GROMACS .gro file of N, CA and C in nm:
model
  435
    1ALA      N    1   4.509  15.469   5.921
    1ALA     CA    2   4.440  15.356   5.858
    1ALA      C    3   4.534  15.269   5.774
    2PRO      N    4   4.623  15.327   5.692
    2PRO     CA    5   4.714  15.241   5.615
    2PRO      C    6   4.805  15.158   5.706
    3GLU      N    7   4.847  15.218   5.816
    3GLU     CA    8   4.934  15.146   5.909
    3GLU      C    9   4.859  15.028   5.974
    4MET      N   10   4.735  15.049   6.010
    4MET     CA   11   4.654  14.941   6.070
    4MET      C   12   4.631  14.828   5.970
    5LYS      N   13   4.605  14.867   5.844
    5LYS     CA   14   4.585  14.767   5.739
    5LYS      C   15   4.712  14.684   5.721
    6LEU      N   16   4.826  14.750   5.716
    6LEU     CA   17   4.954  14.681   5.701
    6LEU      C   18   4.981  14.589   5.820
    7LYS      N   19   4.946  14.637   5.940
    7LYS     CA   20   4.966  14.556   6.060
    7LYS      C   21   4.879  14.431   6.055
    8THR      N   22   4.753  14.446   6.018
    8THR     CA   23   4.662  14.332   6.009
    8THR      C   24   4.709  14.232   5.904
    9GLU      N   25   4.750  14.282   5.788
    9GLU     CA   26   4.800  14.194   5.682
    9GLU      C   27   4.924  14.119   5.727
   10THR      N   28   5.013  14.188   5.796
   10THR     CA   29   5.137  14.125   5.844
   10THR      C   30   5.106  14.021   5.951
   11GLU      N   31   5.014  14.050   6.040
   11GLU     CA   32   4.975  13.952   6.141
   11GLU      C   33   4.913  13.828   6.075
   12ASP      N   34   4.832  13.849   5.972
   12ASP     CA   35   4.773  13.736   5.899
   12ASP      C   36   4.881  13.652   5.832
   13LEU      N   37   4.979  13.718   5.770
   13LEU     CA   38   5.090  13.646   5.706
   13LEU      C   39   5.170  13.567   5.809
   14LEU      N   40   5.191  13.625   5.926
   14LEU     CA   41   5.263  13.554   6.032
   14LEU      C   42   5.187  13.428   6.074
   15ALA      N   43   5.057  13.440   6.089
   15ALA     CA   44   4.976  13.324   6.129
   15ALA      C   45   4.978  13.216   6.021
   16GLN      N   46   4.965  13.255   5.894
   16GLN     CA   47   4.968  13.158   5.785
   16GLN      C   48   5.104  13.091   5.774
   17THR      N   49   5.209  13.169   5.788
   17THR     CA   50   5.343  13.114   5.779
   17THR      C   51   5.371  13.019   5.895
   18SER      N   52   5.328  13.057   6.012
   18SER     CA   53   5.346  12.972   6.130
   18SER      C   54   5.272  12.839   6.113
   19GLN      N   55   5.150  12.845   6.061
   19GLN     CA   56   5.074  12.722   6.038
   19GLN      C   57   5.142  12.636   5.931
   20GLY      N   58   5.189  12.698   5.825
   20GLY     CA   59   5.261  12.625   5.721
   20GLY      C   60   5.385  12.556   5.775
   21TYR      N   61   5.458  12.625   5.860
   21TYR     CA   62   5.578  12.568   5.922
   21TYR      C   63   5.541  12.449   6.010
   22SER      N   64   5.435  12.462   6.088
   22SER     CA   65   5.389  12.351   6.172
   22SER      C   66   5.352  12.230   6.087
   23ASN      N   67   5.285  12.254   5.976
   23ASN     CA   68   5.246  12.145   5.887
   23ASN      C   69   5.367  12.075   5.827
   24ILE      N   70   5.467  12.153   5.785
   24ILE     CA   71   5.589  12.094   5.728
   24ILE      C   72   5.663  12.012   5.834
   25LYS      N   73   5.671  12.064   5.957
   25LYS     CA   74   5.740  11.990   6.064
   25LYS      C   75   5.668  11.859   6.093
   26ARG      N   76   5.536  11.860   6.093
   26ARG     CA   77   5.460  11.738   6.115
   26ARG      C   78   5.484  11.640   6.000
   27ALA      N   79   5.486  11.690   5.878
   27ALA     CA   80   5.513  11.606   5.761
   27ALA      C   81   5.653  11.545   5.770
   28LEU      N   82   5.750  11.624   5.815
   28LEU     CA   83   5.886  11.570   5.833
   28LEU      C   84   5.888  11.456   5.935
   29ALA      N   85   5.810  11.469   6.040
   29ALA     CA   86   5.804  11.363   6.141
   29ALA      C   87   5.741  11.236   6.085
   30LEU      N   88   5.641  11.251   5.999
   30LEU     CA   89   5.573  11.136   5.939
   30LEU      C   90   5.657  11.071   5.828
   31ASN      N   91   5.738  11.148   5.762
   31ASN     CA   92   5.807  11.107   5.640
   31ASN      C   93   5.878  10.971   5.647
   32PRO      N   94   5.953  10.938   5.753
   32PRO     CA   95   6.024  10.810   5.753
   32PRO      C   96   5.934  10.686   5.743
   33ASN      N   97   5.810  10.697   5.785
   33ASN     CA   98   5.719  10.582   5.781
   33ASN      C   99   5.605  10.607   5.682
   34THR      N  100   5.643  10.644   5.558
   34THR     CA  101   5.546  10.668   5.452
   34THR      C  102   5.591  10.597   5.325
   35PHE      N  103   5.502  10.592   5.228
   35PHE     CA  104   5.537  10.540   5.096
   35PHE      C  105   5.599  10.651   5.013
   36ASP      N  106   5.692  10.613   4.926
   36ASP     CA  107   5.744  10.710   4.830
   36ASP      C  108   5.678  10.684   4.695
   37THR      N  109   5.729  10.742   4.590
   37THR     CA  110   5.664  10.725   4.460
   37THR      C  111   5.735  10.623   4.371
   38SER      N  112   5.818  10.538   4.432
   38SER     CA  113   5.880  10.431   4.354
   38SER      C  114   5.772  10.333   4.308
   39LEU      N  115   5.803  10.256   4.207
   39LEU     CA  116   5.707  10.160   4.151
   39LEU      C  117   5.662  10.060   4.258
   40VAL      N  118   5.755  10.009   4.335
   40VAL     CA  119   5.722   9.909   4.439
   40VAL      C  120   5.631   9.970   4.545
   41ASP      N  121   5.669  10.088   4.596
   41ASP     CA  122   5.587  10.151   4.700
   41ASP      C  123   5.449  10.192   4.647
   42THR      N  124   5.445  10.242   4.524
   42THR     CA  125   5.317  10.282   4.465
   42THR      C  126   5.224  10.162   4.452
   43ALA      N  127   5.277  10.051   4.406
   43ALA     CA  128   5.196   9.929   4.391
   43ALA      C  129   5.148   9.879   4.526
   44GLN      N  130   5.238   9.876   4.623
   44GLN     CA  131   5.201   9.828   4.756
   44GLN      C  132   5.095   9.919   4.819
   45ARG      N  133   5.112  10.048   4.805
   45ARG     CA  134   5.014  10.141   4.861
   45ARG      C  135   4.877  10.123   4.796
   46LYS      N  136   4.874  10.115   4.662
   46LYS     CA  137   4.746  10.098   4.592
   46LYS      C  138   4.678   9.969   4.635
   47MET      N  139   4.754   9.864   4.651
   47MET     CA  140   4.697   9.736   4.694
   47MET      C  141   4.638   9.748   4.834
   48LEU      N  142   4.712   9.808   4.927
   48LEU     CA  143   4.663   9.824   5.064
   48LEU      C  144   4.540   9.916   5.069
   49GLU      N  145   4.542  10.024   4.991
   49GLU     CA  146   4.428  10.116   4.990
   49GLU      C  147   4.304  10.051   4.929
   50SER      N  148   4.324   9.966   4.828
   50SER     CA  149   4.210   9.902   4.762
   50SER      C  150   4.135   9.807   4.855
   51VAL      N  151   4.203   9.754   4.956
   51VAL     CA  152   4.136   9.665   5.052
   51VAL      C  153   4.097   9.740   5.179
   52GLY      N  154   4.115   9.871   5.179
   52GLY     CA  155   4.074   9.953   5.294
   52GLY      C  156   4.165   9.938   5.415
   53SER      N  157   4.291   9.910   5.392
   53SER     CA  158   4.386   9.889   5.500
   53SER      C  159   4.404  10.015   5.585
   54LYS      N  160   4.421   9.994   5.712
   54LYS     CA  161   4.452  10.101   5.808
   54LYS      C  162   4.599  10.092   5.849
   55ASP      N  163   4.680  10.031   5.763
   55ASP     CA  164   4.823  10.018   5.788
   55ASP      C  165   4.881  10.156   5.821
   56PRO      N  166   4.965  10.165   5.925
   56PRO     CA  167   5.020  10.295   5.963
   56PRO      C  168   5.092  10.368   5.848
   57LYS      N  169   5.155  10.293   5.761
   57LYS     CA  170   5.227  10.354   5.649
   57LYS      C  171   5.128  10.421   5.551
   58VAL      N  172   5.013  10.358   5.531
   58VAL     CA  173   4.909  10.416   5.444
   58VAL      C  174   4.853  10.542   5.509
   59VAL      N  175   4.820  10.533   5.636
   59VAL     CA  176   4.763  10.647   5.709
   59VAL      C  177   4.863  10.762   5.714
   60ASN      N  178   4.989  10.732   5.743
   60ASN     CA  179   5.092  10.835   5.750
   60ASN      C  180   5.113  10.902   5.614
   61THR      N  181   5.109  10.824   5.507
   61THR     CA  182   5.128  10.881   5.373
   61THR      C  183   5.015  10.978   5.340
   62ARG      N  184   4.893  10.938   5.372
   62ARG     CA  185   4.779  11.028   5.346
   62ARG      C  186   4.791  11.155   5.429
   63GLU      N  187   4.827  11.141   5.557
   63GLU     CA  188   4.840  11.259   5.643
   63GLU      C  189   4.955  11.348   5.594
   64LEU      N  190   5.066  11.288   5.552
   64LEU     CA  191   5.178  11.365   5.499
   64LEU      C  192   5.134  11.445   5.377
   65GLU      N  193   5.063  11.383   5.286
   65GLU     CA  194   5.014  11.453   5.167
   65GLU      C  195   4.923  11.569   5.206
   66ASN      N  196   4.838  11.547   5.305
   66ASN     CA  197   4.748  11.652   5.353
   66ASN      C  198   4.829  11.767   5.416
   67MET      N  199   4.930  11.733   5.495
   67MET     CA  200   5.014  11.835   5.557
   67MET      C  201   5.087  11.917   5.451
   68LEU      N  202   5.139  11.850   5.348
   68LEU     CA  203   5.210  11.923   5.243
   68LEU      C  204   5.115  12.012   5.164
   69GLU      N  205   4.993  11.966   5.141
   69GLU     CA  206   4.892  12.050   5.074
   69GLU      C  207   4.866  12.176   5.157
   70LYS      N  208   4.845  12.158   5.286
   70LYS     CA  209   4.817  12.272   5.374
   70LYS      C  210   4.937  12.366   5.379
   71ALA      N  211   5.057  12.310   5.390
   71ALA     CA  212   5.177  12.393   5.395
   71ALA      C  213   5.194  12.469   5.265
   72ALA      N  214   5.166  12.404   5.153
   72ALA     CA  215   5.179  12.470   5.022
   72ALA      C  216   5.082  12.587   5.013
   73LEU      N  217   4.960  12.567   5.057
   73LEU     CA  218   4.861  12.676   5.051
   73LEU      C  219   4.902  12.792   5.143
   74SER      N  220   4.953  12.760   5.262
   74SER     CA  221   4.999  12.866   5.353
   74SER      C  222   5.115  12.943   5.292
   75GLN      N  223   5.208  12.869   5.231
   75GLN     CA  224   5.323  12.935   5.171
   75GLN      C  225   5.282  13.019   5.051
   76LEU      N  226   5.189  12.967   4.971
   76LEU     CA  227   5.141  13.044   4.856
   76LEU      C  228   5.073  13.173   4.901
   77LYS      N  229   4.990  13.164   5.005
   77LYS     CA  230   4.921  13.283   5.053
   77LYS      C  231   5.020  13.384   5.110
   78ALA      N  232   5.126  13.335   5.174
   78ALA     CA  233   5.226  13.425   5.230
   78ALA      C  234   5.311  13.488   5.120
   79THR      N  235   5.335  13.412   5.013
   79THR     CA  236   5.420  13.461   4.904
   79THR      C  237   5.342  13.542   4.802
   80PHE      N  238   5.223  13.493   4.766
   80PHE     CA  239   5.138  13.557   4.666
   80PHE      C  240   5.001  13.582   4.728
   81PRO      N  241   4.982  13.697   4.795
   81PRO     CA  242   4.856  13.721   4.866
   81PRO      C  243   4.730  13.722   4.778
   82GLY      N  244   4.743  13.732   4.648
   82GLY     CA  245   4.626  13.737   4.560
   82GLY      C  246   4.568  13.598   4.537
   83ALA      N  247   4.493  13.585   4.431
   83ALA     CA  248   4.433  13.457   4.394
   83ALA      C  249   4.543  13.358   4.355
   84ILE      N  250   4.525  13.233   4.393
   84ILE     CA  251   4.625  13.129   4.369
   84ILE      C  252   4.576  13.040   4.255
   85SER      N  253   4.660  13.026   4.152
   85SER     CA  254   4.621  12.940   4.039
   85SER      C  255   4.657  12.795   4.070
   86ASN      N  256   4.592  12.704   3.999
   86ASN     CA  257   4.621  12.563   4.015
   86ASN      C  258   4.766  12.532   3.975
   87ASP      N  259   4.817  12.598   3.873
   87ASP     CA  260   4.955  12.578   3.830
   87ASP      C  261   5.053  12.619   3.940
   88GLU      N  262   5.025  12.732   4.007
   88GLU     CA  263   5.112  12.774   4.117
   88GLU      C  264   5.108  12.673   4.231
   89ARG      N  265   4.990  12.623   4.260
   89ARG     CA  266   4.976  12.522   4.366
   89ARG      C  267   5.053  12.396   4.331
   90GLN      N  268   5.038  12.347   4.208
   90GLN     CA  269   5.109  12.225   4.165
   90GLN      C  270   5.260  12.244   4.169
   91ALA      N  271   5.306  12.362   4.125
   91ALA     CA  272   5.450  12.389   4.126
   91ALA      C  273   5.504  12.389   4.268
   92LEU      N  274   5.431  12.450   4.361
   92LEU     CA  275   5.479  12.453   4.498
   92LEU      C  276   5.476  12.315   4.560
   93LEU      N  277   5.374  12.236   4.531
   93LEU     CA  278   5.371  12.100   4.583
   93LEU      C  279   5.493  12.021   4.536
   94ALA      N  280   5.531  12.040   4.413
   94ALA     CA  281   5.650  11.971   4.361
   94ALA      C  282   5.775  12.017   4.434
   95THR      N  283   5.784  12.147   4.462
   95THR     CA  284   5.903  12.197   4.532
   95THR      C  285   5.904  12.156   4.679
   96GLN      N  286   5.790  12.112   4.732
   96GLN     CA  287   5.785  12.068   4.871
   96GLN      C  288   5.801  11.917   4.883
   97GLY      N  289   5.825  11.849   4.772
   97GLY     CA  290   5.858  11.708   4.779
   97GLY      C  291   5.747  11.611   4.749
   98MET      N  292   5.629  11.657   4.708
   98MET     CA  293   5.517  11.568   4.682
   98MET      C  294   5.549  11.463   4.578
   99ALA      N  295   5.626  11.497   4.477
   99ALA     CA  296   5.653  11.403   4.368
   99ALA      C  297   5.789  11.336   4.380
  100SER      N  298   5.850  11.342   4.497
  100SER     CA  299   5.984  11.287   4.514
  100SER      C  300   5.985  11.136   4.498
  101LYS      N  301   6.094  11.085   4.444
  101LYS     CA  302   6.108  10.942   4.424
  101LYS      C  303   6.143  10.869   4.553
  102SER      N  304   6.216  10.932   4.642
  102SER     CA  305   6.257  10.863   4.764
  102SER      C  306   6.216  10.942   4.888
  103ILE      N  307   6.208  10.872   4.999
  103ILE     CA  308   6.175  10.934   5.127
  103ILE      C  309   6.285  11.033   5.167
  104GLU      N  310   6.410  10.995   5.140
  104GLU     CA  311   6.523  11.081   5.175
  104GLU      C  312   6.518  11.213   5.097
  105GLU      N  313   6.492  11.202   4.967
  105GLU     CA  314   6.483  11.321   4.882
  105GLU      C  315   6.368  11.411   4.930
  106ARG      N  316   6.253  11.351   4.958
  106ARG     CA  317   6.138  11.427   5.006
  106ARG      C  318   6.171  11.495   5.138
  107GLY      N  319   6.244  11.426   5.226
  107GLY     CA  320   6.283  11.485   5.354
  107GLY      C  321   6.370  11.608   5.336
  108ARG      N  322   6.468  11.600   5.244
  108ARG     CA  323   6.555  11.716   5.218
  108ARG      C  324   6.475  11.832   5.161
  109ILE      N  325   6.385  11.802   5.070
  109ILE     CA  326   6.303  11.908   5.008
  109ILE      C  327   6.213  11.973   5.113
  110MET      N  328   6.151  11.891   5.197
  110MET     CA  329   6.064  11.947   5.301
  110MET      C  330   6.144  12.031   5.400
  111GLN      N  331   6.265  11.989   5.432
  111GLN     CA  332   6.348  12.067   5.524
  111GLN      C  333   6.382  12.202   5.463
  112ASN      N  334   6.411  12.203   5.332
  112ASN     CA  335   6.436  12.330   5.263
  112ASN      C  336   6.312  12.419   5.267
  113ALA      N  337   6.194  12.360   5.249
  113ALA     CA  338   6.069  12.438   5.256
  113ALA      C  339   6.049  12.494   5.396
  114ALA      N  340   6.079  12.413   5.498
  114ALA     CA  341   6.067  12.460   5.637
  114ALA      C  342   6.161  12.577   5.662
  115ASP      N  343   6.284  12.566   5.611
  115ASP     CA  344   6.381  12.675   5.627
  115ASP      C  345   6.332  12.802   5.558
  116ALA      N  346   6.273  12.787   5.439
  116ALA     CA  347   6.220  12.902   5.366
  116ALA      C  348   6.107  12.969   5.445
  117LEU      N  349   6.020  12.888   5.504
  117LEU     CA  350   5.910  12.943   5.584
  117LEU      C  351   5.963  13.016   5.706
  118LYS      N  352   6.070  12.964   5.766
  118LYS     CA  353   6.130  13.034   5.881
  118LYS      C  354   6.181  13.171   5.839
  119GLY      N  355   6.239  13.179   5.719
  119GLY     CA  356   6.286  13.308   5.668
  119GLY      C  357   6.173  13.405   5.644
  120ILE      N  358   6.064  13.356   5.584
  120ILE     CA  359   5.947  13.440   5.559
  120ILE      C  360   5.889  13.488   5.692
  121TYR      N  361   5.883  13.399   5.790
  121TYR     CA  362   5.830  13.434   5.922
  121TYR      C  363   5.917  13.543   5.986
  122ALA      N  364   6.049  13.526   5.980
  122ALA     CA  365   6.140  13.623   6.041
  122ALA      C  366   6.125  13.761   5.977
  123ARG      N  367   6.115  13.765   5.844
  123ARG     CA  368   6.097  13.893   5.774
  123ARG      C  369   5.967  13.963   5.817
  124ASN      N  370   5.860  13.886   5.824
  124ASN     CA  371   5.731  13.946   5.862
  124ASN      C  372   5.727  13.982   6.010
  125LYS      N  373   5.795  13.907   6.093
  125LYS     CA  374   5.802  13.940   6.236
  125LYS      C  375   5.877  14.072   6.254
  126LYS      N  376   5.987  14.089   6.178
  126LYS     CA  377   6.063  14.214   6.183
  126LYS      C  378   5.975  14.330   6.137
  127ARG      N  379   5.901  14.308   6.029
  127ARG     CA  380   5.812  14.413   5.978
  127ARG      C  381   5.707  14.450   6.083
  128LEU      N  382   5.647  14.349   6.148
  128LEU     CA  383   5.546  14.377   6.250
  128LEU      C  384   5.607  14.457   6.366
  129ASN      N  385   5.728  14.422   6.406
  129ASN     CA  386   5.795  14.497   6.513
  129ASN      C  387   5.818  14.643   6.471
  130GLU      N  388   5.856  14.662   6.344
  130GLU     CA  389   5.876  14.798   6.293
  130GLU      C  390   5.743  14.875   6.288
  131ILE      N  391   5.637  14.808   6.249
  131ILE     CA  392   5.504  14.873   6.246
  131ILE      C  393   5.465  14.913   6.387
  132ASN      N  394   5.482  14.821   6.482
  132ASN     CA  395   5.446  14.850   6.621
  132ASN      C  396   5.531  14.962   6.681
  133ALA      N  397   5.655  14.975   6.633
  133ALA     CA  398   5.745  15.081   6.682
  133ALA      C  399   5.718  15.214   6.613
  134GLY      N  400   5.630  15.216   6.513
  134GLY     CA  401   5.595  15.340   6.446
  134GLY      C  402   5.679  15.373   6.325
  135ALA      N  403   5.761  15.278   6.279
  135ALA     CA  404   5.849  15.303   6.165
  135ALA      C  405   5.772  15.331   6.036
  136TYR      N  406   5.649  15.286   6.028
  136TYR     CA  407   5.569  15.306   5.907
  136TYR      C  408   5.470  15.421   5.922
  137ARG      N  409   5.474  15.487   6.034
  137ARG     CA  410   5.380  15.594   6.063
  137ARG      C  411   5.424  15.723   5.995
  138ALA      N  412   5.330  15.794   5.938
  138ALA     CA  413   5.361  15.923   5.877
  138ALA      C  414   5.391  16.023   5.988
  139THR      N  415   5.504  16.092   5.976
  139THR     CA  416   5.541  16.187   6.079
  139THR      C  417   5.530  16.332   6.032
  140GLN      N  418   5.500  16.350   5.906
  140GLN     CA  419   5.489  16.484   5.851
  140GLN      C  420   5.342  16.526   5.846
  141MET      N  421   5.314  16.642   5.894
  141MET     CA  422   5.178  16.693   5.894
  141MET      C  423   5.142  16.743   5.753
  142PRO      N  424   5.018  16.728   5.715
  142PRO     CA  425   4.977  16.781   5.584
  142PRO      C  426   5.005  16.930   5.575
  143GLY      N  427   5.063  16.973   5.463
  143GLY     CA  428   5.094  17.114   5.443
  143GLY      C  429   5.237  17.148   5.484
  144ASP      N  430   5.303  17.064   5.567
  144ASP     CA  431   5.443  17.087   5.605
  144ASP      C  432   5.533  17.043   5.491
  145GLU      N  433   5.647  17.108   5.482
  145GLU     CA  434   5.742  17.070   5.377
  145GLU      C  435   5.874  17.033   5.435
   0.00000   0.00000   0.00000
């Protein structure tokens, strides 16, 4: 039973990490055609949003923010399986580039987050392979010494 529980938890972490990685990669693809947090871009975005614009840059920025939120939650769940606080979520969003001043800076931060997720995925994939190979299985019978 403990081995099955560990296997299920590891499979869940792999799925969450994989989804987070997909979200970060999608955000990286959107990043070049988005608004950053500079004063000029912020003003232009607010003006376009206030008139209900469907400008691709507005749409891409919203989708990028959504992708980063999803990636942050996946990464938090993979890193801290317990309850996630709002402070932890905000901190991770910052480390994933949400508050970056430039598109280039946000791109570098998101790439670092993607690399981190690949590392988490590889560790959990190795663990799952070890579980499947029986490395975590008890081999000693009760009463044996």
